[in-house]
PDB file of C-alpha atoms in Angstrom:
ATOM      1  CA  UNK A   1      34.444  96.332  97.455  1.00 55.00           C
ATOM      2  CA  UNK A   2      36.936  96.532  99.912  1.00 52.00           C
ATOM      3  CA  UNK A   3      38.123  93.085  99.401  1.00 56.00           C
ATOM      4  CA  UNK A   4      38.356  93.385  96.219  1.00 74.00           C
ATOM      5  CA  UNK A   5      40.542  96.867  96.438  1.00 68.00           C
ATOM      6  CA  UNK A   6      42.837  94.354  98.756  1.00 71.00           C
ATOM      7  CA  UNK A   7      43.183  91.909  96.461  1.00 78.00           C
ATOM      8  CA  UNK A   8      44.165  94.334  93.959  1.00 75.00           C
ATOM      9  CA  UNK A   9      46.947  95.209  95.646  1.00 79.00           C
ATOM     10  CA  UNK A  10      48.186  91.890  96.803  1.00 79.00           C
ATOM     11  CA  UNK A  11      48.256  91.127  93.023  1.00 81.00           C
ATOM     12  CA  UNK A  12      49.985  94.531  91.755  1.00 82.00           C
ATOM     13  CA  UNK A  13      52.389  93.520  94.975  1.00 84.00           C
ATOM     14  CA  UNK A  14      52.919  90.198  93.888  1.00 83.00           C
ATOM     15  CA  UNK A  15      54.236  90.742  90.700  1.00 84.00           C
ATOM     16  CA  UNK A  16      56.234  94.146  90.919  1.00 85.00           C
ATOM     17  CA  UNK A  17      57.943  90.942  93.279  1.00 83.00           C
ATOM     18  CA  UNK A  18      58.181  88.605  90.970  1.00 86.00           C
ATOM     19  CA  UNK A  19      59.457  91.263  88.592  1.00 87.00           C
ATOM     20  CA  UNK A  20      62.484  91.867  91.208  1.00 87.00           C
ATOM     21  CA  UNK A  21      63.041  88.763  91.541  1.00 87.00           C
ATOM     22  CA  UNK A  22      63.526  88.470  87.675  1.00 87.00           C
ATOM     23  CA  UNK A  23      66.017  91.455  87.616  1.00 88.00           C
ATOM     24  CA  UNK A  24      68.103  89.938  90.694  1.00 86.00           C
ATOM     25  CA  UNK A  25      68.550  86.535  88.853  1.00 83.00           C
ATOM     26  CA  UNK A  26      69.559  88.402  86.145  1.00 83.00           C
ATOM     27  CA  UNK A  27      72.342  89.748  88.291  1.00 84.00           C
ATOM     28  CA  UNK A  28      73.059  87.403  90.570  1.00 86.00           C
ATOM     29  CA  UNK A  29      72.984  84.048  88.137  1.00 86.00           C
ATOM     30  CA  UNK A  30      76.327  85.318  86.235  1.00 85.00           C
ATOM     31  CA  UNK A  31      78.107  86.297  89.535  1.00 87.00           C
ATOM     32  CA  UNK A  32      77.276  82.817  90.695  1.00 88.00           C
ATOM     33  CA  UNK A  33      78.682  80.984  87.790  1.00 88.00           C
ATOM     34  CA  UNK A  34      82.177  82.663  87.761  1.00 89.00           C
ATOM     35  CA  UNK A  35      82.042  81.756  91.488  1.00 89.00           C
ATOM     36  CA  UNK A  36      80.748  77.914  91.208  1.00 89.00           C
ATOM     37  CA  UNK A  37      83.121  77.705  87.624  1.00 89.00           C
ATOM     38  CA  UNK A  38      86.151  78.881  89.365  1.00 89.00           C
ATOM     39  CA  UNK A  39      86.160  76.138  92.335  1.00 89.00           C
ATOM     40  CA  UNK A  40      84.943  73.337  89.533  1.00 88.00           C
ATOM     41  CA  UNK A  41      87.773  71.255  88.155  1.00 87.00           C
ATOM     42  CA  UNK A  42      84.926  70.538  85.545  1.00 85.00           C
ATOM     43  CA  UNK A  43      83.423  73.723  84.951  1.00 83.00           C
ATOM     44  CA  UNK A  44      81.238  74.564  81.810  1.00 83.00           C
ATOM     45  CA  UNK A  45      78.903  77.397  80.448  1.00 82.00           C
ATOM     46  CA  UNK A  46      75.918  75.847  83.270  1.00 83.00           C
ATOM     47  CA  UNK A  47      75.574  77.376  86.643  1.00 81.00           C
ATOM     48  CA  UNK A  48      75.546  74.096  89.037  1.00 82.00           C
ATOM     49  CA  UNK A  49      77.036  72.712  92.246  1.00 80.00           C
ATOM     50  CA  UNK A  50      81.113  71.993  91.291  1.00 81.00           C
ATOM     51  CA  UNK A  51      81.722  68.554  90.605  1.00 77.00           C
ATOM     52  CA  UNK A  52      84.305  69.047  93.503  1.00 80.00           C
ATOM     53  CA  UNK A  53      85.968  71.659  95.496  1.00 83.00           C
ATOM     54  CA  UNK A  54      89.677  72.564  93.867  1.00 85.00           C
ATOM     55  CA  UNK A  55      91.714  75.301  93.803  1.00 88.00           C
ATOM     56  CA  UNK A  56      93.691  74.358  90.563  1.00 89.00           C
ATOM     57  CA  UNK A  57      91.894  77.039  88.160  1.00 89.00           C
ATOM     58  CA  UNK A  58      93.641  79.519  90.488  1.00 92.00           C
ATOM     59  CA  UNK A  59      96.741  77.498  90.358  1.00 91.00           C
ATOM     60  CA  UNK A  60      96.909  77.856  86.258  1.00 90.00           C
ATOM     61  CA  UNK A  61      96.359  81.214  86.106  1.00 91.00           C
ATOM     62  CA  UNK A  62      98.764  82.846  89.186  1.00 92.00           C
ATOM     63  CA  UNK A  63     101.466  82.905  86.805  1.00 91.00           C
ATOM     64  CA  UNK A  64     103.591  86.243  85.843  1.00 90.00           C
ATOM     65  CA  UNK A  65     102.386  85.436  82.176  1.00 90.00           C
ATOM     66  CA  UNK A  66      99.395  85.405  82.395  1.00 89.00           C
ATOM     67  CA  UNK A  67      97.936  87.053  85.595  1.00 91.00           C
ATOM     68  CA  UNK A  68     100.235  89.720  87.657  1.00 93.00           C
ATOM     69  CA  UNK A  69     102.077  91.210  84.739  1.00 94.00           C
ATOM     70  CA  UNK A  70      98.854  92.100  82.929  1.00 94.00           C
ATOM     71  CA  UNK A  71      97.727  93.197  85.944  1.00 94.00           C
ATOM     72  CA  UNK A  72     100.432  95.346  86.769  1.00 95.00           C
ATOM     73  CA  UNK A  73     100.196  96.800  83.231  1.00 95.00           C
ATOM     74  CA  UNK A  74      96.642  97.665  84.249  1.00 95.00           C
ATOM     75  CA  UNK A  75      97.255  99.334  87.661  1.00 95.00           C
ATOM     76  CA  UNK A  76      99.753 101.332  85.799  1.00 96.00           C
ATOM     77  CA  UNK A  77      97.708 102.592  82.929  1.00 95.00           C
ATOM     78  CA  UNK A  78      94.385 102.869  84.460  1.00 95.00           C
ATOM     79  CA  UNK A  79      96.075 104.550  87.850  1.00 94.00           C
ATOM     80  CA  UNK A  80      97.873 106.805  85.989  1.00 95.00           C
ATOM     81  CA  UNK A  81      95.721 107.686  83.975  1.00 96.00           C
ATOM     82  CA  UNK A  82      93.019 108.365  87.131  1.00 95.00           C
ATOM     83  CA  UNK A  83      95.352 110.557  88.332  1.00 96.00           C
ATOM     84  CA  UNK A  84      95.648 112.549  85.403  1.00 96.00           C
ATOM     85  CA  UNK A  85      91.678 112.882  85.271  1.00 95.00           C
ATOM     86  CA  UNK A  86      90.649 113.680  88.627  1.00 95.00           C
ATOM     87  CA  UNK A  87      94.358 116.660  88.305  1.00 94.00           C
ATOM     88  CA  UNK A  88      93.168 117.782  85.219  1.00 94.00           C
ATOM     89  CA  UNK A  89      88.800 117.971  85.995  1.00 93.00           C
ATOM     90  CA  UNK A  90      89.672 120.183  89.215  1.00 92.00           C
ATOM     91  CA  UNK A  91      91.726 121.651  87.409  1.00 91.00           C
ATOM     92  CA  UNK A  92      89.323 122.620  84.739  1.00 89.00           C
ATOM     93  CA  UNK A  93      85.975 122.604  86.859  1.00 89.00           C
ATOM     94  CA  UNK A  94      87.101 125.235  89.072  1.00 88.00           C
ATOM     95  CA  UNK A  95      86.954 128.303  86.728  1.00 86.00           C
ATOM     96  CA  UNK A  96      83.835 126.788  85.581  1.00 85.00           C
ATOM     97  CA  UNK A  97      82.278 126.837  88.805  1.00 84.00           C
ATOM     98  CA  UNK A  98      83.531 129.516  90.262  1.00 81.00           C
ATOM     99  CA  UNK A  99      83.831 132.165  87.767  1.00 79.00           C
ATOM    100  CA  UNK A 100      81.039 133.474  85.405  1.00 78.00           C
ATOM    101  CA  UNK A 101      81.568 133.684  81.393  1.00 75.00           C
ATOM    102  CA  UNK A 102      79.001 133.665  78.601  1.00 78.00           C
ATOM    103  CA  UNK A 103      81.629 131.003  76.979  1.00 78.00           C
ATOM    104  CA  UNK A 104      80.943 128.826  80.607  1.00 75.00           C
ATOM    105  CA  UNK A 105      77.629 127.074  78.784  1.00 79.00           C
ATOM    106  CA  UNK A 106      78.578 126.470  75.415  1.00 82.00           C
ATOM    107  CA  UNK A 107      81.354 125.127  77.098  1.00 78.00           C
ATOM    108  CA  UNK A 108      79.638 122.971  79.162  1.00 77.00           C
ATOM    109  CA  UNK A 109      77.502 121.802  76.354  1.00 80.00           C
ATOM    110  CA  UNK A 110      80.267 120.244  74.138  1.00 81.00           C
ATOM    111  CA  UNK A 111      81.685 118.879  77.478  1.00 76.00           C
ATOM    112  CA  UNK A 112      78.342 116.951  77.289  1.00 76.00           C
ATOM    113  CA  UNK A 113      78.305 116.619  73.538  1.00 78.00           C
ATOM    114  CA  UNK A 114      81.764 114.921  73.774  1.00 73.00           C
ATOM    115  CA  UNK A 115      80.794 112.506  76.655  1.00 74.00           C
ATOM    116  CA  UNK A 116      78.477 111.106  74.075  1.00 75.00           C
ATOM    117  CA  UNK A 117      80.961 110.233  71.328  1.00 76.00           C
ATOM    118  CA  UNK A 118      81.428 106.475  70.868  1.00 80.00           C
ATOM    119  CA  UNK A 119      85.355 105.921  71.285  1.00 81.00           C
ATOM    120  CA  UNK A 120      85.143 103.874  68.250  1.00 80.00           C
ATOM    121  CA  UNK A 121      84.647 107.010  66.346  1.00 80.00           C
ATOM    122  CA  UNK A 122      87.448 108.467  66.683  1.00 85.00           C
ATOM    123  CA  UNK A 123      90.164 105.575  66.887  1.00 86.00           C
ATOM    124  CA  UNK A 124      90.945 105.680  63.888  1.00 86.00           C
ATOM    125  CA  UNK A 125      92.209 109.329  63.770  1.00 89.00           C
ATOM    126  CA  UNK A 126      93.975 108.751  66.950  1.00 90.00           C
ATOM    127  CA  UNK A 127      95.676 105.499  65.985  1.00 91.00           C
ATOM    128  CA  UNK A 128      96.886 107.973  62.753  1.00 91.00           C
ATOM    129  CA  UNK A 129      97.688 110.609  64.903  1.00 92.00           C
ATOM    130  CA  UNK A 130      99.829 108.328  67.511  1.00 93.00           C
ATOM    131  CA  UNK A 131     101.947 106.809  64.890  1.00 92.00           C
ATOM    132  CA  UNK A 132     102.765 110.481  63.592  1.00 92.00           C
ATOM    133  CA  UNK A 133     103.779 111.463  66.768  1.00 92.00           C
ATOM    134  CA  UNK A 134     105.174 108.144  67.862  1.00 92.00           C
ATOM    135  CA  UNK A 135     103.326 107.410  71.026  1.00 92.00           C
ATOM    136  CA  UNK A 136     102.188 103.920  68.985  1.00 93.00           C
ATOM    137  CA  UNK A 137     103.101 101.344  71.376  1.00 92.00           C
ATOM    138  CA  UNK A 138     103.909 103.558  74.781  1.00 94.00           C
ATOM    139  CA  UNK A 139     102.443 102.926  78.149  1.00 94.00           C
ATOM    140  CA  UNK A 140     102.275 106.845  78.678  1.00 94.00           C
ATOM    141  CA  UNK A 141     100.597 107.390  75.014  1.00 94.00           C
ATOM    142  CA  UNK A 142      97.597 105.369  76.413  1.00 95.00           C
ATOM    143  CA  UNK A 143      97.464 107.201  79.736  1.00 96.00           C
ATOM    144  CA  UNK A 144      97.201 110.326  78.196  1.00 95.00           C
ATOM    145  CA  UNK A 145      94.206 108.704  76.008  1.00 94.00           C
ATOM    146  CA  UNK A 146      92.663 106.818  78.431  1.00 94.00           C
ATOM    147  CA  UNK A 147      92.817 110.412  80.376  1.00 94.00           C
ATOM    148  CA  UNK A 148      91.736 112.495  77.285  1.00 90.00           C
ATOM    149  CA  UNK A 149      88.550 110.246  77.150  1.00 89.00           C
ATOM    150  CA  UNK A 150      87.408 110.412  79.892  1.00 91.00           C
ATOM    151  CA  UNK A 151      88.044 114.059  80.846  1.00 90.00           C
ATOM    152  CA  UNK A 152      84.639 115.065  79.701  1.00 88.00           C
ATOM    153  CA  UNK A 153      82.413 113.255  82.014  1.00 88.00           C
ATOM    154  CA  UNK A 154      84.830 113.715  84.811  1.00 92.00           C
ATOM    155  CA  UNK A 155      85.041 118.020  84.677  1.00 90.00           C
ATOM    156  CA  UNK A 156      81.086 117.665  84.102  1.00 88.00           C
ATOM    157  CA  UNK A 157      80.734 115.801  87.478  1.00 89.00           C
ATOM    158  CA  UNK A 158      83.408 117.510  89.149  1.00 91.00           C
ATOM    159  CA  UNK A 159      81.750 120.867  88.695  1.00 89.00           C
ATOM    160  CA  UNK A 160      78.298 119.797  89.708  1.00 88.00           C
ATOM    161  CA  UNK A 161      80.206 118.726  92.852  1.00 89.00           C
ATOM    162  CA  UNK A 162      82.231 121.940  93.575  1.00 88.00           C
ATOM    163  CA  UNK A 163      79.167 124.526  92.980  1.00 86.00           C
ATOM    164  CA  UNK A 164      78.236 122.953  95.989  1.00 85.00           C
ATOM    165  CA  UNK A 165      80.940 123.972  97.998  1.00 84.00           C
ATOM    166  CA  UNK A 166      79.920 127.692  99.541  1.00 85.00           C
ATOM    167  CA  UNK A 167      81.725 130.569  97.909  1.00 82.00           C
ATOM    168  CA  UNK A 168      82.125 132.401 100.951  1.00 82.00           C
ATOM    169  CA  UNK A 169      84.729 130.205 102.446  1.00 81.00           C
ATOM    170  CA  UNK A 170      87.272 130.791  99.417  1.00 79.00           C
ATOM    171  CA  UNK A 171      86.459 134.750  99.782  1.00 78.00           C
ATOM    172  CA  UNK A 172      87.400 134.200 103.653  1.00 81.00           C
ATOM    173  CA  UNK A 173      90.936 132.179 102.676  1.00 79.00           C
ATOM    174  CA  UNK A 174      91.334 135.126 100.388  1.00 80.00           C
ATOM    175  CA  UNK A 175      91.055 138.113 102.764  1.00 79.00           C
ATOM    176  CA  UNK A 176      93.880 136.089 104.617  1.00 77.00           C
ATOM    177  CA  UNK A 177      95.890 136.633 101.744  1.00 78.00           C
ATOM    178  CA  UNK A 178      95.328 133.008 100.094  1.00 78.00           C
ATOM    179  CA  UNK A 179      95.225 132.799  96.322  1.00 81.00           C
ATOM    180  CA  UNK A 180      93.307 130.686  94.402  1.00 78.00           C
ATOM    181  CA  UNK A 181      95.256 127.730  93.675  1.00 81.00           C
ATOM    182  CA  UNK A 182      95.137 127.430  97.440  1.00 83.00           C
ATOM    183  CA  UNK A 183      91.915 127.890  98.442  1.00 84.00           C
ATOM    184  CA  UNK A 184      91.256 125.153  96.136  1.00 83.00           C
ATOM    185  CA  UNK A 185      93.265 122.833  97.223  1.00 84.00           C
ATOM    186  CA  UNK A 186      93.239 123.808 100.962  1.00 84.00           C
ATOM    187  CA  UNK A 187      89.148 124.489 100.733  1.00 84.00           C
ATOM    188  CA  UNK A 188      87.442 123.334  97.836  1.00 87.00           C
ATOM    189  CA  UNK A 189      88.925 119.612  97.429  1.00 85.00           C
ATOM    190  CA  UNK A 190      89.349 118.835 100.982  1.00 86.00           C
ATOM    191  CA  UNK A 191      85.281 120.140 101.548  1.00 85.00           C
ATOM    192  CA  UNK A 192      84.092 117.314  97.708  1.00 85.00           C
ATOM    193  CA  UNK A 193      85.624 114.574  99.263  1.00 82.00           C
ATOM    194  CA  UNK A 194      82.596 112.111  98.299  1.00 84.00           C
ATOM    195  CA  UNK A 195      82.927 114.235  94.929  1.00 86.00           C
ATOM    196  CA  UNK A 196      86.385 113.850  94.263  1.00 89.00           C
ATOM    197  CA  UNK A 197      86.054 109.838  95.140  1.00 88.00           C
ATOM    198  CA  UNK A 198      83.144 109.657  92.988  1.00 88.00           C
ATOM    199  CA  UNK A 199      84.876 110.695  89.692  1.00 91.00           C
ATOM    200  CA  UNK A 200      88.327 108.857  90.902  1.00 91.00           C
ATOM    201  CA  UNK A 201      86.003 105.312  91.309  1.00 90.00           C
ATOM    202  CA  UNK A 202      84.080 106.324  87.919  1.00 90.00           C
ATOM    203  CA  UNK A 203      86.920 107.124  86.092  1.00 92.00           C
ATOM    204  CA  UNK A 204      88.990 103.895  87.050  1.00 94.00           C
ATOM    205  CA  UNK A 205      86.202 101.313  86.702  1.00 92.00           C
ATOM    206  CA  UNK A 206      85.537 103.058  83.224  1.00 91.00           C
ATOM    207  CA  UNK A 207      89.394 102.421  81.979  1.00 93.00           C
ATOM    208  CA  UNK A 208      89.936  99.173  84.395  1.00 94.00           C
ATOM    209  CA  UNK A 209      87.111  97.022  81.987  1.00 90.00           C
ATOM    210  CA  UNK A 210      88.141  99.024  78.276  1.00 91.00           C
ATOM    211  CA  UNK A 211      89.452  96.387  76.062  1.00 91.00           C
ATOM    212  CA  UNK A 212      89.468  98.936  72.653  1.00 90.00           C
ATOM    213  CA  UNK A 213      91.618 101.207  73.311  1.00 92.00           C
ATOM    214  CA  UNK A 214      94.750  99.256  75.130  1.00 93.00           C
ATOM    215  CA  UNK A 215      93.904  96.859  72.140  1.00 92.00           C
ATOM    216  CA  UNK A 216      94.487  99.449  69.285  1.00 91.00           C
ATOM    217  CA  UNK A 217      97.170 101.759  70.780  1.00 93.00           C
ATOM    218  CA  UNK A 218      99.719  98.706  72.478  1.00 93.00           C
ATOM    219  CA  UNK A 219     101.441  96.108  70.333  1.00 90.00           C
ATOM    220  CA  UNK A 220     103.487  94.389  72.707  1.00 91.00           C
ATOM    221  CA  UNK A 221     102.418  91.532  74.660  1.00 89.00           C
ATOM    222  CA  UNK A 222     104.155  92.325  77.630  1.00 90.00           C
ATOM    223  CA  UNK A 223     102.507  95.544  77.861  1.00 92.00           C
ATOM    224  CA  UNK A 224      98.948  94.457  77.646  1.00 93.00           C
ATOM    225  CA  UNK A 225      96.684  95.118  80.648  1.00 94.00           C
ATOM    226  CA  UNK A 226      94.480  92.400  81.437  1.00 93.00           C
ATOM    227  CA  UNK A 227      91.577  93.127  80.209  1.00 91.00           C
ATOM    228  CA  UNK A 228      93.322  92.350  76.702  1.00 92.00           C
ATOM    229  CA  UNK A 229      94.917  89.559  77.868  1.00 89.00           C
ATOM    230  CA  UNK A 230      91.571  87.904  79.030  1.00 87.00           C
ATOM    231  CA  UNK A 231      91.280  87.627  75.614  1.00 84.00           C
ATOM    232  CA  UNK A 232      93.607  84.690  76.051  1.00 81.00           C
ATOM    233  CA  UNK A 233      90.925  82.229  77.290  1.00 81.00           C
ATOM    234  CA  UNK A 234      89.552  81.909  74.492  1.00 77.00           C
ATOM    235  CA  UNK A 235      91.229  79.295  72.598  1.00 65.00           C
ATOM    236  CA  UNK A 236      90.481  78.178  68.726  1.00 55.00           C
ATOM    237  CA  UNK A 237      87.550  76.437  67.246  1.00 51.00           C
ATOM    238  CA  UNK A 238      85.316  77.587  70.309  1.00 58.00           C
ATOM    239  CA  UNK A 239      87.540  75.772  73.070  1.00 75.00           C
ATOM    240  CA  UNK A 240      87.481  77.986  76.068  1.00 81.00           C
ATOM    241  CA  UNK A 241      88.476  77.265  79.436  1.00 83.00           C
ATOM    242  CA  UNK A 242      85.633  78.375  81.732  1.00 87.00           C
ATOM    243  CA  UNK A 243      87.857  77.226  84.773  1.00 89.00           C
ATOM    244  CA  UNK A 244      89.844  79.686  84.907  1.00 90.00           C
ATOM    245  CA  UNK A 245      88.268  82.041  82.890  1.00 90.00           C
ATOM    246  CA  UNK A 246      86.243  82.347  86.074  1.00 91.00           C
ATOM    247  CA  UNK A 247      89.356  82.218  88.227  1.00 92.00           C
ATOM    248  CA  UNK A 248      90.477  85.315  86.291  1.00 93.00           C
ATOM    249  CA  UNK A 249      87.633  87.137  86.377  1.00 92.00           C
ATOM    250  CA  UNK A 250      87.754  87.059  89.720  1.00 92.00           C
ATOM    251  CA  UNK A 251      91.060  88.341  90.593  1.00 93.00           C
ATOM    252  CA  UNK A 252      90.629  90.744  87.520  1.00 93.00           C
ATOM    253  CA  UNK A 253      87.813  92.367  89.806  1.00 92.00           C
ATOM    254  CA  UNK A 254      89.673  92.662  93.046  1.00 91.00           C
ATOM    255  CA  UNK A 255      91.520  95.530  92.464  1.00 91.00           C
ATOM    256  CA  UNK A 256      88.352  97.320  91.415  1.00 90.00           C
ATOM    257  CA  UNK A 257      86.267  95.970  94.670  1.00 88.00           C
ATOM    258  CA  UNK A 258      88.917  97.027  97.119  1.00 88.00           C
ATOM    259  CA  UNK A 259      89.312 100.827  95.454  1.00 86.00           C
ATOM    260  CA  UNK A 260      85.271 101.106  95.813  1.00 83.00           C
ATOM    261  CA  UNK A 261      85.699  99.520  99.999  1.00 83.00           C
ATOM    262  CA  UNK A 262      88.873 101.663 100.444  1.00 82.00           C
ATOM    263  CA  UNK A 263      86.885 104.831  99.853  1.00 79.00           C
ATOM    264  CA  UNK A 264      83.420 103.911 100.928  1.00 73.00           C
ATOM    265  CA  UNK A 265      83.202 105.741 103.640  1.00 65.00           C
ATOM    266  CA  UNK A 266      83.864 109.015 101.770  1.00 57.00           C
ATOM    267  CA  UNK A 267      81.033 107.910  98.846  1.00 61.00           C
ATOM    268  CA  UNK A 268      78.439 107.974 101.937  1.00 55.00           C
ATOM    269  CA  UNK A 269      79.575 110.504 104.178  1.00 49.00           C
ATOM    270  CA  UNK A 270      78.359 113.527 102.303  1.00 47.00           C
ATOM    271  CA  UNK A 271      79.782 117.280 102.290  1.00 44.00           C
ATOM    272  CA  UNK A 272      81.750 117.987 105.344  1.00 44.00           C
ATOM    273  CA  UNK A 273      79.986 121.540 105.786  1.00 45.00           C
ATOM    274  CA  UNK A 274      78.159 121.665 109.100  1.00 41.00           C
ATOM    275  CA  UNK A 275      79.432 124.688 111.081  1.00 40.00           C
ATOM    276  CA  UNK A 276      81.346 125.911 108.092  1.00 46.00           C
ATOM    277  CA  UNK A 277      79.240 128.693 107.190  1.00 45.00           C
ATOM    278  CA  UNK A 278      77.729 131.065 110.122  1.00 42.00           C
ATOM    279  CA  UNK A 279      74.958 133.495 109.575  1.00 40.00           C
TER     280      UNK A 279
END
């Protein structure tokens, strides 16, 4: 009976291992073909050894045209636009957390009502309401989208983080004469760190990969971010050139990967409160 009980679980064991394994090929298969593509002179939709080691893919696609530009375009929208976010949910999630209104939860609840609107939705409003007020076309007209989207999310998260943060040590900055705007951005921010860097890395990843709305709202080429202009690849009659696709995608994700290493440490260090609060 006991044996049997064993071998039972060496089974269940087995497979909820296979079954990881499944899910991490699933992952790791597509991160291994824009690898393997980008360093194959002869690279196709397969994921094999490269014919032969070359950095040419990288070659055709370091141009002003088609690489740096677009990605300039896209550190300025998409860090702008973070900026705006993470100014504008403290901003917002501090009343909400700190002070207590029966408007706080309906509040709350179209914050998460509006979270769940599909952006395609409403497009077609906004792309009216831009050309009224001629923003159609302007790097700052998306950044105040791109921010206006995903406000929602970010004030939700952002006040989940700051009820966290003990009242008591804003009511001590206050006896010493401190007024709220200053207690929370001398106490409150400084104490959500990992918060704060949590709705700065969501937020940017979020706008860094949107094609839709740079798409719809900017007209001229030289304005595109890049992930419009990744669109490019894609050639007519089904011609694409996996190459440096590949080669793109990969410098297209390096700006993302070193904002996420940059502030690591803050993601995993946790609230900076030991010792703050006595008795």
């Amino acid at each position: 009976m006991a044996l049997t009980l064993a071998s039972r679980r060496t089974t269940r064991r087995l497979a909820a291992d296979a079954g990881l394994l499944v899910v991490a090929a699933a992952f790791v298969l597509p991160l291994a073909w824009v690898v393997l593509s980008a360093l194959d002179p002869h690279a196709n939709l397969r994921v094999k050894a490269p014919d032969g080691l070359t950095l040419d893919n990288f070659d055709a696609i370091l141009t002003p045209e088609i690489t740096f530009t677009p990605l300039l375009n896209s550190l300025i929208l998409c860090g702008g636009a973070t900026l705006l976010t993470v100014v504008c949910a403290a901003l917002a999630a501090y009343p909400l957390s700190r002070f207590r209104s029966r408007f706080n939860r309906p509040f709350l609840l179209t914050i998460l009502f509006a979270t769940s609107l599909p952006i395609t939705a409403i497009m077609v409003p906004v792309y009216a309401l831009f050309v009224q007020v001629d923003l159609i076309d302007t790097m700052h007209g998306t950044i105040f989208f791109f921010a206006a989207s995903q406000l929602p999310f970010a004030i939700w998260l952002m006040k989940n983080f700051m009820d966290g943060v003990p009242r008591e040590l804003e009511e001590a900055a206050w006896t010493d004469g401190a007024s709220a705007p200053q207690s929370l951005i001398r106490i409150v921010l400084p104490l959500m760190g990992p918060g704060v860097a949590v709705v700065t890395v969501f937020s940017f990843v979020m706008m860094w990969g949107n094609f839709f709305v740079p798409f719809m709202l900017l007209l001229t080429p030289d304005q595109m971010p890049a992930s419009v202009s990744i669109n490019d690849f894609f050639g007519n009659r089904g011609m694409v050139a996996y190459g440096q696709l590949a080669a793109f995608s990969i410098v297209y994700s390096t700006p993302v990967i070193l904002l996420y290493v940059l502030i690591a440490r803050r993601l995993g260090g946790g609230f900076a409160l030991g010792g703050a609060v006595k008795g």
